[in-house]
Amino acid sequence: MNGVRTTSGKQIEPLEKAFVTLPKRALKRVGVVDVGSNSIRLVVFDGAARSPAYFYNEKIMAGLGQDMATTGRLNPAGVERGFNALCRFAALARGMDIMPVTCVATAAVREAEDGPAFQQRVERETGLKLHVIAGEEEARLSAQGVLLGWPDAVGLVCDIGGNSMEVAEVAQGKVGQRASSQLGPFRLQQVAGGKSGLKKHIRAIMAELAEKMGTHHQRLYLVGGSWRAIARLDMERRQYPMTVLHEYRMTPQDVARTIEWIGETDLNELRSRVGISSSRMELVPLASQVLSEMVSTFAPEELAVSSYGIREGLLYEHMSDSLRKRDPLIESARFTERQMSRVPGFGKKLYHFLQPLFADVPPERDRLIRAACLLHDTTWRAHPDYRAEACFDNVTRANMAALSHPERVFLGLALLHRYKNSRANSPMAPLFGLLSADQTRDAETLGKAMRFGAMFSVDDPGCAGSLTLDRKKGHLNLRLTRTGRDLMGEVAQARLKSLCNSLGVEPLITG
């Protein structure tokens, strides 16, 4: 594959060459440096390969691309801030023994007249090899980051940076058509003609993107700090009870109302309310205009925020096809169980023991049940008085992929009831409203089933007995083995009775 050239004629090396020293395997610890037009970040991924944990994460708002649209050069102050950050990141990587680190630079270094000089200085003085990638390659990597978090994603990925915005189509686990544009806020700051000139400029570029990408996409996946800032403000306007941005959903109507609200409210007041940095908040009004035009042009049914982007896309690049096909939620739950439970491996046995209670559930519910069983014992070190809430809090705020907000609450509520029969007066109550009454009942039932099964046997509840649910006769039959008869004490009987109450049946103990 040959390199590509930027609009300034500079040759860009294909990114595949960045991975020749890093085998595609079950990953343990991988470092990635992303040199963007606004921010520079080091991320070190650790643990479960399909759903990695963030071992280390540090960001500097260097502003390399500020004023580049008029000067053609990197911002001098940004260059020094960025270089100092990269010196630190290189030292950190050596200290963590994760060299070589995969480093990519995007629009600012790609397009600036002095981009090659910055690239050479970084490699000469820090030892970091900075791979400058083309716009369409940036779009591909961002889309791969979305696929890492959403294996079944279908729609258009829109990644906004300081000096560019990339779009890419995703479907069936693949990245399709992609394009790059100059719709980054730093560039838009330099557009002449006032508000009308800016609107005309954005509309013209958006029309070009629509012609290339089509307008049939029902969902837009939003990647980038400016989009996340707008989504966080949407949460504030709506008084949404959860502040996890990943997989947060907005309708076009939500976006319109929030953009109008941003325009009517003092930005400093908004910034203090939600904790967005001043440098990021400065770009929000321009990013809002881009988002407004994008919604108008592409007319999606829904917009979903992705915290995963180019850095996660780089990690995805290392993965084999078989690894990519695994469920990120289940992989993360397995990893957590291995690291934090008292008896690793018990969760799978608990799942099989309880399966007769949930034999007819659809696949999307079954995976939540499986994940809950894997996670049921991972907060045992918490104080008993707070263990139930700690379970709920950990899951609803955890770095887990392929998990919508209602699914997070369902999983959290099930784990809360694994430790506690009642959720009355829970401080987590505002989040319960994300579930329907039926979903709440089902989560409680799952929690009470785990509460019984987890203490019924130390090593394998299936060796102590088996469950059969007969809805017609209104019975839950527990058939005990010889071992099970010894284990079936008062506490176990009380928990079985609580489970039966939740199911609306009577307990029947035989054997």
Coordinates of C-alpha atoms in Angstrom, one line a residue:
M1 CA 0.0 0.0 0.0
N2 CA 1.4 3.4 -1.0
G3 CA 1.4 6.4 1.2
V4 CA -1.0 9.3 0.7
R5 CA -0.4 13.0 0.4
T6 CA -2.0 15.9 2.3
T7 CA -3.3 19.0 0.6
S8 CA 0.1 20.5 1.3
G9 CA 1.8 17.7 -0.7
K10 CA 3.4 16.0 2.3
Q11 CA 3.7 12.2 2.2
I12 CA 1.9 10.3 4.9
E13 CA 3.0 6.8 5.8
P14 CA 0.3 4.1 5.9
L15 CA -0.6 3.4 9.5
E16 CA -0.2 -0.4 9.1
K17 CA 3.5 0.1 9.4
A18 CA 3.0 1.4 13.0
F19 CA 2.0 -2.1 14.1
V20 CA 4.8 -4.3 12.7
T21 CA 6.4 -4.7 16.1
L22 CA 3.1 -5.4 17.9
P23 CA 1.6 -8.8 17.3
K24 CA -2.1 -9.4 17.1
R25 CA -2.7 -11.3 20.3
A26 CA -4.7 -11.4 23.5
L27 CA -3.5 -8.0 24.7
K28 CA -2.1 -7.3 28.2
R29 CA -0.8 -3.7 28.3
V30 CA -0.6 -1.4 25.3
G31 CA 0.2 2.3 25.3
V32 CA -1.3 4.8 22.8
V33 CA -0.5 8.5 22.3
D34 CA -3.0 10.6 20.3
V35 CA -1.6 14.0 19.2
G36 CA -4.7 15.9 18.2
S37 CA -5.3 19.5 17.1
N38 CA -6.6 20.5 20.6
S39 CA -5.5 17.8 23.0
I40 CA -2.6 15.3 23.4
R41 CA -3.4 12.2 25.4
L42 CA -1.6 9.1 26.7
V43 CA -3.7 6.1 27.3
V44 CA -2.4 2.8 28.6
F45 CA -4.8 -0.1 28.2
D46 CA -4.6 -3.0 30.5
G47 CA -6.4 -6.3 31.1
A48 CA -9.4 -7.9 29.4
A49 CA -8.4 -7.6 25.7
R50 CA -11.9 -7.3 24.2
S51 CA -13.0 -4.8 26.9
P52 CA -9.8 -3.1 28.1
A53 CA -9.4 -1.3 31.4
Y54 CA -7.7 2.1 31.4
F55 CA -4.5 1.5 33.4
Y56 CA -3.4 5.1 32.8
N57 CA -5.0 8.1 31.2
E58 CA -3.5 11.6 31.0
K59 CA -4.5 14.6 28.7
I60 CA -3.0 18.0 28.0
M61 CA -5.0 20.6 26.2
A62 CA -2.0 21.8 24.1
G63 CA -3.9 23.6 21.3
L64 CA -1.4 22.7 18.6
G65 CA -3.9 23.6 15.8
Q66 CA -5.1 26.9 17.2
D67 CA -4.8 29.7 14.6
M68 CA -3.3 27.2 12.1
A69 CA -6.1 28.0 9.5
T70 CA -4.7 31.6 9.2
T71 CA -0.9 31.0 9.8
G72 CA -0.5 27.6 8.2
R73 CA 1.7 26.7 11.1
L74 CA 1.3 25.0 14.5
N75 CA 0.6 27.3 17.4
P76 CA 4.0 28.1 19.0
A77 CA 2.8 27.9 22.6
G78 CA 1.0 24.7 21.7
V79 CA 4.1 23.2 20.2
E80 CA 6.1 23.8 23.5
R81 CA 3.2 22.5 25.6
G82 CA 2.8 19.5 23.4
F83 CA 6.5 18.7 23.2
N84 CA 6.8 18.9 27.0
A85 CA 3.8 16.6 27.4
L86 CA 5.3 14.1 24.9
C87 CA 8.6 14.1 26.8
R88 CA 6.7 13.3 30.0
F89 CA 4.6 10.6 28.2
A90 CA 7.8 9.0 26.8
A91 CA 9.3 8.9 30.4
L92 CA 6.1 7.4 31.7
A93 CA 6.0 4.7 29.0
R94 CA 9.6 3.7 29.8
G95 CA 8.8 3.6 33.5
M96 CA 5.8 1.3 32.8
D97 CA 7.9 -0.8 30.4
I98 CA 5.4 -0.5 27.6
M99 CA 7.7 0.8 24.8
P100 CA 7.2 1.0 21.9
V101 CA 4.1 3.1 22.3
T102 CA 1.9 3.6 19.2
C103 CA 1.7 7.4 18.5
V104 CA -0.5 9.1 16.0
A105 CA -0.9 12.7 15.0
T106 CA -4.0 14.0 13.1
A107 CA -5.1 17.2 11.4
A108 CA -2.9 19.8 12.9
V109 CA 0.4 18.0 12.4
R110 CA -0.8 16.6 9.1
E111 CA -1.6 20.0 7.5
A112 CA 0.8 22.4 9.2
E113 CA 3.8 23.7 7.3
D114 CA 6.0 22.9 10.2
G115 CA 4.3 19.6 11.0
P116 CA 7.3 17.5 9.7
A117 CA 9.7 19.5 11.9
F118 CA 7.6 18.9 14.9
Q119 CA 7.4 15.2 14.0
Q120 CA 11.1 14.9 13.6
R121 CA 11.8 16.8 16.9
V122 CA 9.5 14.5 18.8
E123 CA 11.2 11.3 17.5
R124 CA 14.7 12.7 17.9
E125 CA 14.3 14.0 21.5
T126 CA 11.7 11.6 23.0
G127 CA 12.2 8.4 21.1
L128 CA 8.5 8.4 20.2
K129 CA 7.8 7.6 16.5
L130 CA 4.9 9.9 15.6
H131 CA 2.8 8.5 12.7
V132 CA 1.0 11.2 10.9
I133 CA -2.3 9.8 9.5
A134 CA -4.5 10.9 6.7
G135 CA -8.0 12.1 7.3
E136 CA -9.8 9.0 6.0
E137 CA -7.5 6.8 8.1
E138 CA -8.4 8.9 11.1
A139 CA -12.1 8.3 10.2
R140 CA -11.4 4.5 10.0
L141 CA -9.7 4.3 13.4
S142 CA -12.4 6.4 15.1
A143 CA -15.0 4.1 13.6
Q144 CA -13.1 1.0 14.8
G145 CA -13.1 2.6 18.3
V146 CA -16.9 2.7 18.1
L147 CA -17.0 -0.9 17.0
L148 CA -14.8 -1.8 20.0
G149 CA -17.6 -0.4 22.2
W150 CA -20.6 -1.3 20.0
P151 CA -19.9 -4.5 18.1
D152 CA -23.3 -4.3 16.5
A153 CA -23.1 -0.6 15.6
V154 CA -25.0 0.5 12.5
G155 CA -24.9 4.1 11.4
L156 CA -22.5 7.1 10.8
V157 CA -19.6 7.8 13.1
C158 CA -18.8 11.5 13.4
D159 CA -15.5 12.4 15.0
I160 CA -14.9 16.1 15.6
G161 CA -11.5 17.4 16.5
G162 CA -10.0 20.9 16.6
N163 CA -9.2 21.2 12.9
S164 CA -11.3 18.6 11.2
M165 CA -14.3 16.3 11.4
E166 CA -14.2 12.8 10.1
V167 CA -17.2 10.6 9.2
A168 CA -17.3 6.9 8.6
E169 CA -20.1 4.3 8.0
V170 CA -20.3 1.3 10.2
A171 CA -22.4 -1.9 9.8
Q172 CA -22.0 -5.6 10.4
G173 CA -18.8 -5.1 12.3
K174 CA -17.1 -3.3 9.4
V175 CA -16.0 0.2 8.5
G176 CA -17.3 1.3 5.1
Q177 CA -17.3 4.6 3.3
R178 CA -15.4 7.4 5.1
A179 CA -14.5 11.0 4.5
S180 CA -12.7 13.9 6.2
S181 CA -13.7 17.6 6.3
Q182 CA -12.5 20.9 7.7
L183 CA -15.3 21.4 10.1
G184 CA -13.2 21.6 13.3
P185 CA -13.9 24.5 15.6
F186 CA -10.4 26.0 15.3
R187 CA -10.8 26.3 11.5
L188 CA -14.3 27.6 11.8
Q189 CA -13.0 30.5 14.1
Q190 CA -11.3 31.8 11.0
V191 CA -14.3 31.8 8.6
A192 CA -15.2 35.3 7.3
G193 CA -18.6 36.7 6.9
G194 CA -20.0 36.7 10.4
K195 CA -22.8 34.4 11.5
S196 CA -24.4 34.1 8.0
G197 CA -21.0 33.4 6.4
L198 CA -20.2 30.7 9.0
K199 CA -23.6 29.1 8.5
K200 CA -23.3 29.1 4.8
H201 CA -19.7 27.6 5.0
I202 CA -20.8 24.8 7.4
R203 CA -23.9 24.0 5.2
A204 CA -21.8 23.7 2.0
I205 CA -19.3 21.3 3.6
M206 CA -22.1 19.3 5.2
A207 CA -23.8 19.0 1.8
E208 CA -20.6 17.6 0.3
L209 CA -20.4 15.0 3.1
A210 CA -24.0 14.0 2.6
E211 CA -23.5 13.5 -1.1
K212 CA -20.6 11.2 -0.4
M213 CA -21.9 9.3 2.7
G214 CA -25.7 9.4 2.0
T215 CA -28.5 10.4 4.3
H216 CA -29.9 7.0 5.2
H217 CA -28.2 6.6 8.6
Q218 CA -30.7 6.2 11.4
R219 CA -28.1 6.7 14.1
L220 CA -25.1 9.1 14.5
Y221 CA -22.3 8.0 16.8
L222 CA -20.7 11.1 18.2
V223 CA -16.9 10.9 19.0
G224 CA -14.8 13.8 20.3
G225 CA -14.5 16.1 23.3
S226 CA -16.7 18.9 21.8
W227 CA -19.6 16.4 21.3
R228 CA -19.2 15.0 24.8
A229 CA -19.3 18.5 26.2
I230 CA -22.6 19.2 24.4
A231 CA -24.0 15.8 25.6
R232 CA -23.0 16.7 29.2
L233 CA -24.8 20.0 28.9
D234 CA -27.8 18.1 27.5
M235 CA -27.8 15.9 30.6
E236 CA -27.7 19.1 32.8
R237 CA -30.6 20.7 30.9
R238 CA -32.7 17.5 31.2
Q239 CA -31.6 16.8 34.8
Y240 CA -30.7 13.3 33.6
P241 CA -29.8 11.2 36.7
M242 CA -26.7 9.5 35.3
T243 CA -23.6 11.3 34.1
V244 CA -21.9 8.5 32.2
L245 CA -21.4 9.8 28.7
H246 CA -20.7 6.6 26.9
E247 CA -23.9 5.3 25.2
Y248 CA -25.8 8.4 26.2
R249 CA -28.6 8.9 23.7
M250 CA -30.2 12.1 22.4
T251 CA -33.0 12.7 19.9
P252 CA -32.8 15.4 17.3
Q253 CA -35.3 17.4 19.4
D254 CA -33.1 17.1 22.5
V255 CA -30.1 18.4 20.5
A256 CA -32.1 21.4 19.2
R257 CA -33.4 22.3 22.6
T258 CA -29.9 22.0 24.2
I259 CA -28.2 24.1 21.5
E260 CA -30.8 26.8 21.9
W261 CA -30.3 26.6 25.7
I262 CA -26.5 26.9 25.3
G263 CA -27.0 30.0 23.1
E264 CA -29.2 31.6 25.8
T265 CA -27.0 30.8 28.8
D266 CA -23.8 32.3 30.1
L267 CA -21.0 29.9 29.1
N268 CA -19.0 30.5 32.4
E269 CA -22.1 29.6 34.4
L270 CA -22.6 26.4 32.4
R271 CA -18.9 25.5 32.7
S272 CA -19.0 25.8 36.5
R273 CA -22.2 23.7 36.7
V274 CA -20.8 20.7 34.7
G275 CA -17.0 20.9 35.1
I276 CA -16.0 21.4 31.5
S277 CA -12.6 23.0 31.0
S278 CA -12.6 26.6 29.7
S279 CA -10.6 25.7 26.6
R280 CA -13.2 23.1 25.7
M281 CA -16.1 25.3 26.5
E282 CA -14.8 28.0 24.1
L283 CA -15.3 25.6 21.2
V284 CA -18.8 24.4 22.2
P285 CA -20.7 27.2 20.4
L286 CA -19.0 26.4 17.1
A287 CA -19.3 22.7 17.6
S288 CA -23.0 23.3 18.3
Q289 CA -23.5 24.9 15.0
V290 CA -21.8 22.0 13.2
L291 CA -24.0 19.5 15.2
S292 CA -27.2 21.4 14.4
E293 CA -26.4 21.4 10.7
M294 CA -25.4 17.7 10.8
V295 CA -28.8 16.8 12.4
S296 CA -30.6 18.9 9.8
T297 CA -28.7 17.4 6.9
F298 CA -28.6 13.7 7.9
A299 CA -31.9 13.6 9.8
P300 CA -31.0 10.7 12.1
E301 CA -33.6 9.2 14.5
E302 CA -31.1 9.1 17.3
L303 CA -27.6 10.3 18.3
A304 CA -25.4 8.2 20.6
V305 CA -22.3 9.4 22.4
S306 CA -19.2 7.3 22.2
S307 CA -16.3 7.7 24.7
Y308 CA -14.3 5.4 22.4
G309 CA -12.6 6.8 19.4
I310 CA -9.2 6.8 17.7
R311 CA -7.3 5.5 20.7
E312 CA -9.6 2.5 21.1
G313 CA -9.5 2.1 17.4
L314 CA -5.8 1.7 17.5
L315 CA -6.2 -1.0 20.1
Y316 CA -8.9 -2.6 18.0
E317 CA -6.3 -2.7 15.2
H318 CA -4.3 -5.2 17.1
M319 CA -7.2 -7.6 17.7
S320 CA -7.8 -10.8 15.7
D321 CA -11.2 -11.3 14.1
S322 CA -12.1 -14.0 16.7
L323 CA -11.3 -11.6 19.5
R324 CA -13.4 -8.8 17.9
K325 CA -16.4 -11.1 17.8
R326 CA -16.5 -11.6 21.6
D327 CA -19.0 -9.7 23.7
P328 CA -17.2 -6.8 25.4
L329 CA -19.6 -6.9 28.4
I330 CA -19.0 -10.6 29.1
E331 CA -15.3 -10.2 28.6
S332 CA -15.1 -7.3 31.1
A333 CA -17.3 -9.2 33.6
R334 CA -15.0 -12.3 33.3
F335 CA -11.9 -10.2 33.8
T336 CA -13.5 -8.5 36.9
E337 CA -14.5 -11.8 38.4
R338 CA -10.9 -13.2 38.0
Q339 CA -9.4 -10.1 39.6
M340 CA -11.9 -9.4 42.4
S341 CA -14.2 -12.3 43.4
R342 CA -13.6 -14.8 46.2
V343 CA -14.1 -17.8 44.0
P344 CA -13.2 -17.1 40.4
G345 CA -15.3 -19.4 38.1
F346 CA -18.3 -19.6 40.5
G347 CA -20.2 -17.0 38.4
K348 CA -20.5 -19.4 35.4
K349 CA -21.8 -22.2 37.7
L350 CA -24.3 -19.8 39.3
Y351 CA -25.5 -18.8 35.9
H352 CA -26.2 -22.5 34.9
F353 CA -27.8 -23.2 38.2
L354 CA -30.3 -20.3 37.8
Q355 CA -30.9 -20.8 34.0
P356 CA -34.1 -22.8 34.5
L357 CA -35.7 -19.6 36.0
F358 CA -34.8 -17.6 32.8
A359 CA -35.1 -20.2 30.1
D360 CA -37.3 -18.1 27.8
V361 CA -35.6 -14.7 28.0
P362 CA -34.3 -13.1 24.8
P363 CA -30.6 -13.0 24.1
E364 CA -30.2 -9.3 25.1
R365 CA -31.6 -10.2 28.6
D366 CA -29.6 -13.4 28.8
R367 CA -26.3 -11.6 28.4
L368 CA -27.2 -9.3 31.3
I369 CA -28.0 -12.3 33.5
R370 CA -24.7 -13.9 32.6
A371 CA -22.8 -10.7 33.4
A372 CA -24.6 -10.3 36.7
C373 CA -23.7 -13.8 37.8
L374 CA -20.0 -13.2 36.9
L375 CA -20.1 -9.9 38.9
H376 CA -22.2 -11.1 41.8
D377 CA -19.2 -11.4 44.2
T378 CA -16.8 -8.7 43.1
T379 CA -17.6 -6.1 45.8
W380 CA -17.4 -8.5 48.7
R381 CA -14.6 -6.4 50.3
A382 CA -16.9 -3.4 50.7
H383 CA -18.4 -2.7 54.2
P384 CA -21.5 -4.9 54.6
D385 CA -23.6 -1.8 55.4
Y386 CA -22.8 -0.3 52.0
R387 CA -22.2 -3.4 49.9
A388 CA -25.5 -3.3 48.0
E389 CA -25.1 0.3 47.0
A390 CA -21.4 -0.2 46.2
C391 CA -22.5 -2.9 43.7
F392 CA -25.0 -0.6 42.1
D393 CA -22.6 2.3 41.9
N394 CA -19.7 0.2 40.5
V395 CA -21.7 -1.2 37.7
T396 CA -23.6 2.0 36.7
R397 CA -20.3 3.9 36.5
A398 CA -18.0 1.2 35.3
N399 CA -15.9 1.4 32.2
M400 CA -18.0 -1.3 30.4
A401 CA -18.8 -1.3 26.7
A402 CA -21.9 -2.6 24.9
L403 CA -24.1 -1.6 27.8
S404 CA -26.9 1.0 27.4
H405 CA -27.8 3.2 30.4
P406 CA -31.0 1.3 31.2
E407 CA -29.0 -1.9 31.0
R408 CA -26.5 -0.5 33.4
V409 CA -29.3 0.3 35.8
F410 CA -30.8 -3.2 35.3
L411 CA -27.5 -4.8 36.1
G412 CA -26.8 -2.6 39.0
L413 CA -30.3 -3.1 40.5
A414 CA -29.9 -6.9 40.2
L415 CA -26.6 -6.8 42.0
L416 CA -28.1 -4.5 44.7
H417 CA -30.8 -7.1 45.4
R418 CA -28.1 -9.8 45.4
Y419 CA -27.1 -8.3 48.8
K420 CA -30.3 -6.7 49.9
N421 CA -34.0 -7.6 49.7
S422 CA -35.4 -4.1 49.8
R423 CA -34.3 -1.0 47.8
A424 CA -36.5 1.3 49.9
N425 CA -34.8 4.7 50.7
S426 CA -31.9 3.8 48.5
P427 CA -29.7 6.9 47.5
M428 CA -29.6 5.4 44.0
A429 CA -33.4 5.8 43.6
P430 CA -33.3 8.6 41.0
L431 CA -31.6 6.1 38.5
F432 CA -34.3 3.5 39.0
G433 CA -36.6 5.7 36.8
L434 CA -34.6 4.7 33.7
L435 CA -36.3 1.3 34.0
S436 CA -39.9 0.3 33.4
A437 CA -41.9 -1.4 36.1
D438 CA -41.4 -4.8 34.4
Q439 CA -37.7 -4.3 34.1
T440 CA -37.4 -3.3 37.7
R441 CA -39.3 -6.4 38.8
D442 CA -37.1 -8.6 36.6
A443 CA -33.9 -7.1 38.0
E444 CA -35.2 -7.7 41.6
T445 CA -36.0 -11.3 40.7
L446 CA -32.5 -11.9 39.3
G447 CA -30.9 -10.3 42.3
K448 CA -32.9 -12.5 44.7
A449 CA -32.1 -15.6 42.7
M450 CA -28.4 -14.7 42.9
R451 CA -28.8 -14.0 46.6
F452 CA -30.1 -17.5 47.2
G453 CA -27.8 -19.3 44.8
A454 CA -24.6 -17.6 45.9
M455 CA -24.9 -18.9 49.5
F456 CA -26.6 -22.2 48.8
S457 CA -23.2 -23.8 48.0
V458 CA -19.6 -22.8 48.4
D459 CA -18.2 -24.2 45.2
D460 CA -21.0 -25.3 42.9
P461 CA -24.8 -24.9 43.6
G462 CA -25.5 -27.4 40.8
C463 CA -23.9 -30.1 43.0
A464 CA -26.3 -29.3 45.8
G465 CA -29.5 -29.2 43.9
S466 CA -31.4 -28.2 40.8
L467 CA -34.3 -25.8 40.1
T468 CA -37.4 -26.3 38.1
L469 CA -40.0 -23.5 37.6
D470 CA -43.5 -24.6 36.9
R471 CA -45.7 -21.5 36.3
K472 CA -48.8 -23.5 35.7
K473 CA -48.7 -25.2 39.1
G474 CA -47.3 -22.1 40.7
H475 CA -44.2 -23.9 42.1
L476 CA -40.5 -23.4 42.2
N477 CA -39.1 -26.9 42.8
L478 CA -35.7 -27.3 44.4
R479 CA -34.6 -30.9 44.1
L480 CA -31.8 -31.4 46.7
T481 CA -28.8 -33.8 46.5
R482 CA -27.4 -35.4 49.6
T483 CA -25.0 -32.5 49.9
G484 CA -27.8 -30.1 49.3
R485 CA -29.9 -31.5 52.2
D486 CA -27.1 -30.5 54.6
L487 CA -26.7 -27.1 53.1
M488 CA -30.4 -26.2 53.2
G489 CA -30.5 -24.3 56.5
E490 CA -32.8 -21.5 57.8
V491 CA -31.0 -18.7 55.9
A492 CA -31.1 -20.6 52.6
Q493 CA -34.8 -21.4 53.1
A494 CA -35.6 -17.7 53.9
R495 CA -33.8 -16.6 50.7
L496 CA -35.5 -19.2 48.6
K497 CA -38.9 -18.0 50.0
S498 CA -38.0 -14.4 49.1
L499 CA -37.1 -15.5 45.5
C500 CA -40.4 -17.3 45.2
N501 CA -42.3 -14.2 46.4
S502 CA -40.7 -12.2 43.7
L503 CA -41.6 -14.9 41.1
G504 CA -45.1 -15.2 42.4
V505 CA -44.9 -18.9 43.1
E506 CA -44.5 -21.2 46.1
P507 CA -41.3 -23.1 47.1
L508 CA -41.3 -26.9 46.8
I509 CA -38.3 -28.6 48.2
T510 CA -37.8 -32.3 47.3
G511 CA -35.0 -34.9 47.5

